[in-house]
Amino acid sequence: MTTEVVETVDLPEAVYEELKGIVGQDNISREPAVLDTYAFQYIAELLTGHSYLGRPCAVVMPASTEEVQAIVRLCNRESIPYKAVSTGWGAYGGSPAPGILQLDLRRMNRILDIDTDNMIAVVEPYVVGATLQAEAFKLGLNCHIVGAGSNTSILASATSVMGQGTTGVSTGFSNRNLLGFEWVMPDGELLRVGCFEDSDEWFTGDGPGPSLRGIIRGFAGAFGGLGVFTKCAVKLYPWFGPSRIELTGVTPEYDVEMPKNHIAYLIAFPGWEEMKEFGNRVGEAEIAFSMCHNAPAPMIAAMMESNMAFYDLWKGGLAEHFKYSLEVVIAAQSEDELAFQEGVLRDIIRRTKGREIISSKNDLRYYVDLTLGLGRIVRQAGPMATLRTIPPLAQFMIKSLMAGKRPSMFAKTLYISLVKQHLNARGIFRFGGSFWTSMGALTSWDCCIENAKEGEQIKRKWIDEGVLMDDGAENAWGGLYESGCYGHLEELGVYDQSDPICVDHGIDFVVDTVEATINKHLAMSLNATGDPFHAWYSPHVMNYHDHVASIKEEFDRANLSDASVYINRSIVESLMKMIEDGGGNFNFREIMDLANDEFVQTGPGTETEELAG
Amino acid sequence: MLGKTLEDYEKDMTRCARCSLCKWPPLAQVKSIRYSQVCPAISKYNFHSYSGGGKMIIGLSKLRGRVDYSEEMLNVIYRCSVCGACDISCKYSRDLEPLEILHTLRATCVKDGVAPLPAHRPILDSMRNYDNVWQQPRKKKGSWAKKLDVKNAKEQPVDTLYFAGCTYSLRPEMQGIARTTVEVLQSAGVDLGILGEEELCCGSPAYTIGDEELFVENARKNIKALNSLGVRRVVTSCAGCFGVLKTKYPLVEPANFEVVNVTELLAELVEQGRLSFSRPLDRTITYHDPCHLGRQSETYKPWHGVERKVLNHLVIQDPPKEFNRGTYGVYEAPRKVLAALPGLELTEMERIREFSFCCGSGGGAKSAFPEFALATARERVDEAESTGAEMLVTACPWCESNLSEGIADAGSRLKSASIIELVSYALGGGELS
Ligand SMILES: Cc1cc2nc3c(=O)[nH]c(=O)nc-3n(C[C@H](O)[C@H](O)[C@H](O)COP(=O)(O)OP(=O)(O)OC[C@H]3O[C@@H](n4cnc5c(N)ncnc54)[C@H](O)[C@@H]3O)c2cc1C
Ligand code: SF4
Ligand code: SF4
């Protein structure tokens, strides 16, 4: 047995007692075994080199806004850094430095209101996608759920982190869905944003009262670096489906009776260009409930019950057949509307040389299409190419039939996963244990495709180095939002967090992609969070760090709301200077390490004097 | 698994995504916010450490020497009914073994001498001293069957052995159910025998508390005794006995008999037309799937292999391993039996089958943390009430007893009953409360 040295920071006894008085003794802990379950986090190894972040000094579980306020005020009085989590998934919920006070908001778990007239839900932090959706469905409504999964907090997504999800083409993006919110600001003051000036309604975040959406989150969010959000209102959308989607069967494979007038498709294209065109046209036509791109590897994995089952199907070279593909769900209000949407979709498929790989509608159509598809290959590529194509397709068909899965069943699995966002861990975590992502900020759909092309090339290099799983290199994930007004495609890299080569080099692929986004003028990376990335990006994007740092400084003068994934001006500017001094020639990895070391040493809430000097 | 160490699971523990999926049913099965939780431990105690994933992290921290035993750490480990719901939800998406790790963590505590907890010791001592968990003299074990005309399987060859289990044999309020079981099965022409006072404890409490040595000793004695009888099958009406006989005994030694639960046997008898029901029940009921009859009753599939990586980092098992994911638990048999009873309407709860919410009594929770067991029962009773049913029916003495306490504590109008009581009533025997 090894003995890891754990750096700890203890809370003064009197402060601990005071916190206990606020939340009650059952809702506070400083037991190392309990604290470690907050320090252990997804992707912690990329920040600290092992599975844990810094160990918090204590965990508290407030049950109300008043308790949150009392805690934050106490932290300000005693200069204790703190950070809130809703469900607490991801290293950005903690800090690489030890000693933050972790607020776990699990006890704030109520849906306060679903206003059917105005299509608004008011929720507390521990309401997740699955629970809000279940309740909204009963009222003919639906909510936007992010691609992370329906196990994540609606509020965290709306107020603090990103917001992209697979139904975005019809349900928008989390920051756009945020209406009012209740905010315990970094100093403990309470601010309610919405229409509270004149009424008690959560009507809109953009006035007539003050709108601070851009301040509290912008695109990426403050990742817990700007106080604590205790309630928020989000926009809901119409749901033309049943009040409950009934599943049959037993885990790990559920079947679903497709709701009337809903169809799920997997549509493949000859290349990126056709896929781009299809996305734009479907967006314009406003017919899709969901439209997104999942690379073949996660898509097949999501359908299969184990890695072994996935591998059996995958090794036949299946991926080639739907490398350039989009998953589309249409969900119409009536048979007539369905017929219209189907008609439009087929027309766009035809114009963009698409091919319906599977649909939830019927199996016969699949076999006919397959035969026609093969016929096309014979005509276009000749008999030899056809012969090479048949084995993997036949293998897919035979294997899927042997596994008791008709093509329509795959499509139905696809349907539930797109609507309910429940299969993501299968599609990405099961392979090797973990993944990290890159590129993928919001941009035009055309630019998204350019991101994906570049991402694939960079991925290939790190696959060849043995750092990432060989998922076929193309593993872009994303889709279109608000009828195609914008989109996102991020590049996923799968790794094994128990393997030293991945821990040591997992971040390198991200670094390369960031570099590519700058050099090739692509959309920024999702990873433009945290000081090293700000230092790198900011000079290329109007020195935005200055604006973000000003927000942080203005709202959190004591710098106690842990900003390890948000911004620390002195670190960013010191790093920028180093980059400049090096004439732009620098090793980004070294800079990250330096920033991390410095941050871990000094801890959040402390000025980093050497660097600043 | 038996004889494993935390080292054996280091990779699994490291690969936990901390995604919290183990706190919910498989997400697509969430039907309301009210009944959306599946882990009793985190439902009551809230800290992440109480979830299945939390316990995996504690295992890793222990292995890496980051934490040392403390009272609170042991509380976290043992305030858990070992219901396995976390395991099913995690394995819906992952090839990990949360429940095995949870068990190994407990076994490590026992090996390190910090467990069993004081409240568990009398139970384990009773198993050692009296071969039952209720601290009763051995002789009493057969008293429940005194007035029955049933063969002693040690003395006469029988086709089927009824393994009554400690609770049905020794708890006065439960003994009637064991008698009814024998009567019903005999009425259908099953050639049945019992072991009476020579029946030993199945060993389940030792396993769940983590005392592997005691469990193995117990299981060996039992397998030897049962093998020597030459019976075709052993039928249990206690889900706890069933789960351990069926899934854990094969880890110890091969058995020459089949293990079935009484609900499976009843379903078979119904199908064969050997039970004919004449008395209508005229009731609406709801059915609680016991963990050890449902998700934790899959036949053990031995696997001795190694992890291998292909495509750089795709983790697979060589030879392929069949994970127990709860797919083949006994879910249909009890429902088939209920469906055959005249005048009975089954209205299902939201959390059923493989993602059933536990009654709260398992894993030594009831003896060590009665308030936790009761809170869990109250949660389940609330869900049962929400269906509008008059009766909460189950097929396990531990569930029945704990849920009855939950009903009483809640002042609920629900009645609790075991399936066999309904069957007996419909056959024209006995009365229902
Ligand atoms: C595997 C994985 C995949 C992901 N994929 C996507 C994706 O496809 N699309 C997308 O938009 N996002 C994605 N994310 C990020 C995602 O947005 C968040 O994980 C999620 O929406 C937030 O919910 P949560 O419950 O996970 O939040 P938490 O993990 O609780 O918190 C996330 C962050 O928000 C802060 N925070 C949470 N609650 C509060 C609060 N009440 N007040 C102040 N700060 C708070 C935390 O400090 C933390 O920095 C992914 C994350 C993971 C781990
Ligand atoms: S045990 Fe499984 S479900 Fe639970 S947090 Fe870990 S990976 Fe997720
Ligand atoms: S076994 Fe049951 S009680 Fe224990 S952690 Fe898993 S789900 Fe929770």
PDB file of N, CA and C in Angstrom, chain A residues 208-242:
ATOM      1  N   PRO A 208     -37.665  44.500 -17.706  1.00  0.00           N
ATOM      2  CA  PRO A 208     -37.333  45.885 -17.386  1.00  0.00           C
ATOM      3  C   PRO A 208     -36.365  46.051 -16.212  1.00  0.00           C
ATOM      4  N   GLY A 209     -36.142  45.006 -15.407  1.00  0.00           N
ATOM      5  CA  GLY A 209     -35.137  45.149 -14.329  1.00  0.00           C
ATOM      6  C   GLY A 209     -33.756  45.026 -14.928  1.00  0.00           C
ATOM      7  N   PRO A 210     -32.732  45.046 -14.081  1.00  0.00           N
ATOM      8  CA  PRO A 210     -31.369  44.980 -14.633  1.00  0.00           C
ATOM      9  C   PRO A 210     -31.077  43.598 -15.203  1.00  0.00           C
ATOM     10  N   SER A 211     -30.334  43.529 -16.281  1.00  0.00           N
ATOM     11  CA  SER A 211     -29.925  42.248 -16.846  1.00  0.00           C
ATOM     12  C   SER A 211     -28.430  42.067 -16.630  1.00  0.00           C
ATOM     13  N   LEU A 212     -28.100  41.013 -15.947  1.00  0.00           N
ATOM     14  CA  LEU A 212     -26.679  40.792 -15.685  1.00  0.00           C
ATOM     15  C   LEU A 212     -26.207  39.472 -16.279  1.00  0.00           C
ATOM     16  N   ARG A 213     -26.959  38.950 -17.241  1.00  0.00           N
ATOM     17  CA  ARG A 213     -26.578  37.642 -17.779  1.00  0.00           C
ATOM     18  C   ARG A 213     -25.175  37.641 -18.365  1.00  0.00           C
ATOM     19  N   GLY A 214     -24.890  38.718 -19.084  1.00  0.00           N
ATOM     20  CA  GLY A 214     -23.561  38.799 -19.696  1.00  0.00           C
ATOM     21  C   GLY A 214     -22.475  38.876 -18.639  1.00  0.00           C
ATOM     22  N   ILE A 215     -22.808  39.519 -17.508  1.00  0.00           N
ATOM     23  CA  ILE A 215     -21.820  39.660 -16.445  1.00  0.00           C
ATOM     24  C   ILE A 215     -21.595  38.316 -15.742  1.00  0.00           C
ATOM     25  N   ILE A 216     -22.669  37.650 -15.389  1.00  0.00           N
ATOM     26  CA  ILE A 216     -22.474  36.445 -14.568  1.00  0.00           C
ATOM     27  C   ILE A 216     -21.957  35.265 -15.365  1.00  0.00           C
ATOM     28  N   ARG A 217     -22.168  35.248 -16.671  1.00  0.00           N
ATOM     29  CA  ARG A 217     -21.718  34.060 -17.363  1.00  0.00           C
ATOM     30  C   ARG A 217     -21.158  34.232 -18.769  1.00  0.00           C
ATOM     31  N   GLY A 218     -21.716  35.107 -19.599  1.00  0.00           N
ATOM     32  CA  GLY A 218     -21.249  35.169 -20.977  1.00  0.00           C
ATOM     33  C   GLY A 218     -21.416  33.816 -21.625  1.00  0.00           C
ATOM     34  N   PHE A 219     -20.455  33.420 -22.466  1.00  0.00           N
ATOM     35  CA  PHE A 219     -20.586  32.111 -23.119  1.00  0.00           C
ATOM     36  C   PHE A 219     -20.231  30.967 -22.166  1.00  0.00           C
ATOM     37  N   ALA A 220     -19.048  31.032 -21.583  1.00  0.00           N
ATOM     38  CA  ALA A 220     -18.541  29.848 -20.874  1.00  0.00           C
ATOM     39  C   ALA A 220     -19.047  29.738 -19.452  1.00  0.00           C
ATOM     40  N   GLY A 221     -19.275  30.865 -18.784  1.00  0.00           N
ATOM     41  CA  GLY A 221     -19.674  30.802 -17.385  1.00  0.00           C
ATOM     42  C   GLY A 221     -18.490  31.057 -16.473  1.00  0.00           C
ATOM     43  N   ALA A 222     -18.798  31.340 -15.216  1.00  0.00           N
ATOM     44  CA  ALA A 222     -17.733  31.679 -14.259  1.00  0.00           C
ATOM     45  C   ALA A 222     -17.276  30.453 -13.467  1.00  0.00           C
ATOM     46  N   PHE A 223     -17.851  29.312 -13.715  1.00  0.00           N
ATOM     47  CA  PHE A 223     -17.419  28.066 -13.065  1.00  0.00           C
ATOM     48  C   PHE A 223     -17.261  28.224 -11.545  1.00  0.00           C
ATOM     49  N   GLY A 224     -18.247  28.781 -10.943  1.00  0.00           N
ATOM     50  CA  GLY A 224     -18.217  28.889  -9.473  1.00  0.00           C
ATOM     51  C   GLY A 224     -17.358  30.027  -8.978  1.00  0.00           C
ATOM     52  N   GLY A 225     -16.856  30.849  -9.864  1.00  0.00           N
ATOM     53  CA  GLY A 225     -15.948  31.921  -9.440  1.00  0.00           C
ATOM     54  C   GLY A 225     -16.629  33.244  -9.150  1.00  0.00           C
ATOM     55  N   LEU A 226     -17.962  33.239  -9.102  1.00  0.00           N
ATOM     56  CA  LEU A 226     -18.666  34.509  -8.865  1.00  0.00           C
ATOM     57  C   LEU A 226     -19.820  34.327  -7.883  1.00  0.00           C
ATOM     58  N   GLY A 227     -19.547  33.736  -6.757  1.00  0.00           N
ATOM     59  CA  GLY A 227     -20.604  33.574  -5.761  1.00  0.00           C
ATOM     60  C   GLY A 227     -21.451  32.344  -6.023  1.00  0.00           C
ATOM     61  N   VAL A 228     -22.694  32.398  -5.527  1.00  0.00           N
ATOM     62  CA  VAL A 228     -23.538  31.198  -5.570  1.00  0.00           C
ATOM     63  C   VAL A 228     -24.925  31.555  -6.106  1.00  0.00           C
ATOM     64  N   PHE A 229     -25.384  30.804  -7.078  1.00  0.00           N
ATOM     65  CA  PHE A 229     -26.734  30.999  -7.610  1.00  0.00           C
ATOM     66  C   PHE A 229     -27.671  30.032  -6.891  1.00  0.00           C
ATOM     67  N   THR A 230     -28.745  30.561  -6.386  1.00  0.00           N
ATOM     68  CA  THR A 230     -29.599  29.742  -5.530  1.00  0.00           C
ATOM     69  C   THR A 230     -30.946  29.386  -6.171  1.00  0.00           C
ATOM     70  N   LYS A 231     -31.360  30.162  -7.133  1.00  0.00           N
ATOM     71  CA  LYS A 231     -32.591  29.844  -7.884  1.00  0.00           C
ATOM     72  C   LYS A 231     -32.413  30.420  -9.276  1.00  0.00           C
ATOM     73  N   CYS A 232     -33.120  29.810 -10.222  1.00  0.00           N
ATOM     74  CA  CYS A 232     -33.151  30.486 -11.517  1.00  0.00           C
ATOM     75  C   CYS A 232     -34.402  30.071 -12.281  1.00  0.00           C
ATOM     76  N   ALA A 233     -34.725  30.893 -13.259  1.00  0.00           N
ATOM     77  CA  ALA A 233     -35.843  30.575 -14.141  1.00  0.00           C
ATOM     78  C   ALA A 233     -35.283  30.245 -15.513  1.00  0.00           C
ATOM     79  N   VAL A 234     -35.798  29.183 -16.100  1.00  0.00           N
ATOM     80  CA  VAL A 234     -35.366  28.843 -17.464  1.00  0.00           C
ATOM     81  C   VAL A 234     -36.580  28.733 -18.374  1.00  0.00           C
ATOM     82  N   LYS A 235     -36.298  29.004 -19.623  1.00  0.00           N
ATOM     83  CA  LYS A 235     -37.363  28.926 -20.624  1.00  0.00           C
ATOM     84  C   LYS A 235     -37.660  27.462 -20.934  1.00  0.00           C
ATOM     85  N   LEU A 236     -38.942  27.152 -21.095  1.00  0.00           N
ATOM     86  CA  LEU A 236     -39.342  25.805 -21.512  1.00  0.00           C
ATOM     87  C   LEU A 236     -39.862  25.860 -22.946  1.00  0.00           C
ATOM     88  N   TYR A 237     -39.971  24.689 -23.529  1.00  0.00           N
ATOM     89  CA  TYR A 237     -40.388  24.590 -24.942  1.00  0.00           C
ATOM     90  C   TYR A 237     -41.557  23.614 -25.065  1.00  0.00           C
ATOM     91  N   PRO A 238     -42.323  23.737 -26.131  1.00  0.00           N
ATOM     92  CA  PRO A 238     -43.447  22.810 -26.284  1.00  0.00           C
ATOM     93  C   PRO A 238     -42.954  21.381 -26.505  1.00  0.00           C
ATOM     94  N   TRP A 239     -43.685  20.447 -25.987  1.00  0.00           N
ATOM     95  CA  TRP A 239     -43.356  19.022 -26.164  1.00  0.00           C
ATOM     96  C   TRP A 239     -44.542  18.336 -26.818  1.00  0.00           C
ATOM     97  N   PHE A 240     -44.337  17.917 -28.056  1.00  0.00           N
ATOM     98  CA  PHE A 240     -45.430  17.252 -28.766  1.00  0.00           C
ATOM     99  C   PHE A 240     -45.307  15.745 -28.602  1.00  0.00           C
ATOM    100  N   GLY A 241     -45.237  15.329 -27.384  1.00  0.00           N
ATOM    101  CA  GLY A 241     -45.106  13.898 -27.112  1.00  0.00           C
ATOM    102  C   GLY A 241     -45.943  13.517 -25.912  1.00  0.00           C
ATOM    103  N   PRO A 242     -45.867  12.271 -25.492  1.00  0.00           N
ATOM    104  CA  PRO A 242     -46.691  11.812 -24.360  1.00  0.00           C
ATOM    105  C   PRO A 242     -46.200  12.391 -23.033  1.00  0.00           C
TER     106      PRO A 242
END
